[in-house]
Amino acid sequence: MKFTVLYGTESGNSEFIAQDLVDHLAGEGFDAELGDLQSTDPSSIDAATGPYLIVCSTHGEGELPHTAIPFLAALEEQAPDLSGVRYAMFGLGDTFYAETYSQGSEIIDRKLTELGAQRVGDYGRHDASSIDDGTELALAWVPGVIAELQAQPA
Ligand SMILES: Cc1cc2nc3c(=O)[nH]c(=O)nc-3n(C[C@H](O)[C@H](O)[C@H](O)COP(=O)(O)O)c2cc1C
């Protein structure tokens, strides 16, 4: 199984976690590639290059980090058929922003589902107001994702 780990970030936290996920997956014997949503063309997303792990934060008032906005715009414009694409989401946010907690990644999640992709595993989240370490949470989250992917081979 080859994973593509994509991140959307404004201050780097999501990129760090995504890189740690890639290193972890490689250590577990999987192929894993890191990608920035900023330089990802939706036309490159297909079942063959997935499954995808998407690590994305929230900025503004429940919005995407600015680096991920062009990706969403391209997804909306191209509206590719993502049937057969499997992905898992790990959202970053801060419960200080109670009304909009972790909503940035949910914007991407809704669009991928609308285009036919299938989310697998639990919806991972990290709250910057907590004492939790984002990488530790992500590494505790990813085995459930892998187990679900392996239980339902593409
Ligand atoms: C200006 C600003 C606005 C933010 N707005 C939200 C928000 O609306 N909801 C939320 O859950 N987190 C919000 N956050 C928190 C970030 O999502 C959180 O700090 C995250 O860890 C940043 O990850 P990144 O470095 O990958 O961008 C905001 C942070 C900043 C600096």
Coordinates of C-alpha atoms and ligand atoms in Angstrom, one line a residue:
M1 CA 0.0 0.0 0.0
K2 CA 1.4 3.4 -1.0
F3 CA 0.3 6.4 1.0
T4 CA 0.3 10.0 0.0
V5 CA 0.3 12.4 3.0
L6 CA -0.9 15.8 2.1
Y7 CA -0.8 18.9 4.3
G8 CA -2.4 22.3 4.4
T9 CA -0.7 24.7 6.8
E10 CA -0.2 28.3 7.6
S11 CA 2.4 28.1 10.5
G12 CA 3.9 24.7 9.9
N13 CA 2.3 22.5 12.5
S14 CA 0.4 20.4 9.9
E15 CA 3.6 20.0 7.8
F16 CA 5.5 18.7 10.8
I17 CA 2.8 16.2 11.7
A18 CA 2.5 15.1 8.0
Q19 CA 6.3 14.6 7.8
D20 CA 6.2 12.5 11.0
L21 CA 3.4 10.4 9.6
V22 CA 5.5 9.8 6.4
D23 CA 8.5 8.8 8.5
H24 CA 6.3 6.5 10.7
L25 CA 4.7 4.8 7.6
A26 CA 8.1 4.3 6.0
G27 CA 9.3 2.7 9.3
E28 CA 6.4 0.4 9.1
G29 CA 7.4 -0.7 5.6
F30 CA 4.9 1.3 3.6
D31 CA 5.7 3.5 0.7
A32 CA 4.8 7.1 1.7
E33 CA 5.2 10.4 0.0
L34 CA 4.7 13.9 1.4
G35 CA 2.9 16.5 -0.5
D36 CA 1.8 20.1 0.0
L37 CA -1.8 20.9 -0.8
Q38 CA -0.4 24.2 -2.2
S39 CA 1.3 22.3 -5.0
T40 CA -1.3 19.5 -5.5
D41 CA -3.3 19.5 -8.7
P42 CA -6.6 17.6 -8.1
S43 CA -6.2 15.9 -11.4
S44 CA -3.3 13.9 -9.8
I45 CA -5.6 12.5 -7.2
D46 CA -6.7 9.0 -8.0
A47 CA -7.0 5.6 -6.4
A48 CA -3.5 4.5 -7.7
T49 CA -1.7 7.3 -5.8
G50 CA -3.7 6.9 -2.6
P51 CA -4.8 6.2 0.0
Y52 CA -4.3 9.7 1.2
L53 CA -3.8 11.0 4.7
I54 CA -4.7 14.7 4.8
V55 CA -3.4 16.9 7.7
C56 CA -4.9 20.3 7.6
S57 CA -5.4 23.2 10.0
T58 CA -8.0 25.9 10.5
H59 CA -7.4 29.6 10.1
G60 CA -9.4 32.8 9.9
E61 CA -12.8 32.1 11.3
G62 CA -13.1 28.4 10.6
E63 CA -11.5 28.7 7.2
L64 CA -8.7 26.8 5.4
P65 CA -5.1 27.8 5.8
H66 CA -4.3 30.1 2.9
T67 CA -2.0 27.6 1.4
A68 CA -4.9 25.1 0.9
I69 CA -7.3 27.6 -0.6
P70 CA -6.1 27.2 -4.2
F71 CA -6.5 23.4 -3.9
L72 CA -10.1 23.8 -2.8
A73 CA -10.7 26.2 -5.7
A74 CA -9.2 23.8 -8.2
L75 CA -11.3 20.9 -6.8
E76 CA -14.4 23.0 -7.2
E77 CA -13.5 24.0 -10.7
Q78 CA -12.3 20.6 -12.0
A79 CA -14.9 18.6 -10.0
P80 CA -13.1 15.3 -10.7
D81 CA -14.8 12.0 -10.1
L82 CA -13.0 10.7 -7.0
S83 CA -14.8 7.4 -6.8
G84 CA -12.5 4.8 -5.6
V85 CA -10.2 7.3 -3.8
R86 CA -9.8 6.6 -0.1
Y87 CA -8.6 9.2 2.4
A88 CA -8.3 9.9 6.1
M89 CA -8.5 13.3 7.8
F90 CA -6.4 14.7 10.6
G91 CA -7.6 18.2 11.4
L92 CA -5.7 20.8 13.5
G93 CA -7.5 23.6 15.4
D94 CA -7.8 25.3 18.7
T95 CA -10.8 25.1 21.0
F96 CA -10.1 28.7 21.9
Y97 CA -12.1 29.3 18.7
A98 CA -15.1 27.5 20.1
E99 CA -17.5 28.3 17.3
T100 CA -15.2 27.3 14.5
Y101 CA -13.1 24.5 16.1
S102 CA -11.3 22.4 13.5
Q103 CA -13.6 23.5 10.7
G104 CA -10.8 24.1 8.1
S105 CA -10.1 20.5 7.4
E106 CA -13.9 19.8 7.3
I107 CA -14.2 22.0 4.3
I108 CA -11.8 19.7 2.3
D109 CA -13.4 16.7 3.8
R110 CA -16.9 17.7 2.6
K111 CA -15.7 18.5 -0.9
L112 CA -13.8 15.1 -1.2
T113 CA -16.9 13.2 -0.1
E114 CA -19.1 15.2 -2.4
L115 CA -16.8 14.2 -5.3
G116 CA -17.1 10.5 -4.5
A117 CA -14.1 9.8 -2.3
Q118 CA -14.4 7.6 0.7
R119 CA -13.2 8.7 4.2
V120 CA -11.7 5.8 6.2
G121 CA -10.8 5.6 9.9
D122 CA -11.7 8.0 12.7
Y123 CA -11.6 11.7 12.1
G124 CA -8.3 12.7 13.8
R125 CA -8.0 16.0 15.5
H126 CA -5.5 18.1 17.5
D127 CA -6.5 20.9 19.7
A128 CA -3.7 23.5 20.1
S129 CA -5.2 24.5 23.5
S130 CA -4.7 21.0 24.9
I131 CA -1.5 19.6 26.3
D132 CA -1.5 16.9 23.7
D133 CA 1.4 16.6 21.2
G134 CA 0.1 16.6 17.6
T135 CA 2.5 14.0 16.4
E136 CA 1.7 11.7 19.3
L137 CA -2.0 12.0 18.6
A138 CA -1.5 11.4 14.8
L139 CA 0.7 8.3 15.4
A140 CA -1.9 6.9 17.8
W141 CA -4.6 7.7 15.2
V142 CA -3.0 6.2 12.1
P143 CA -3.0 2.5 13.0
G144 CA -6.8 2.5 13.1
V145 CA -6.8 4.0 9.6
I146 CA -4.4 1.4 8.3
A147 CA -6.4 -1.4 9.9
E148 CA -9.6 -0.2 8.2
L149 CA -7.8 0.1 4.8
Q150 CA -6.4 -3.4 5.1
A151 CA -9.7 -4.8 6.2
Q152 CA -11.3 -3.4 3.0
P153 CA -8.7 -3.8 0.2
A154 CA -9.3 -1.4 -2.7
Ligands
LIG1 C1 -5.2 33.8 13.1 C2 -5.6 32.4 13.5 C3 -6.9 32.0 13.4 C4 -7.2 30.7 13.7 N1 -8.6 30.3 13.6 C5 -8.9 29.1 14.1 C6 -10.3 28.7 14.0 O1 -11.2 29.4 13.5 N2 -10.7 27.5 14.4 C7 -9.7 26.6 15.0 O2 -10.1 25.5 15.4 N3 -8.4 26.9 15.0 C8 -8.0 28.2 14.6 N4 -6.7 28.5 14.7 C9 -5.7 27.6 15.3 C10 -4.9 26.8 14.3 O3 -5.7 25.9 13.5 C11 -3.9 26.0 15.1 O4 -3.0 26.8 15.8 C12 -3.1 25.0 14.3 O5 -2.3 24.2 15.1 C13 -2.2 25.7 13.2 O6 -1.7 24.7 12.4 P1 -0.8 25.1 11.1 O7 0.5 25.6 11.7 O8 -0.6 23.8 10.4 O9 -1.4 26.1 10.3 C14 -6.3 29.8 14.3 C15 -5.0 30.2 14.4 C16 -4.6 31.5 14.1 C17 -3.2 31.9 14.2

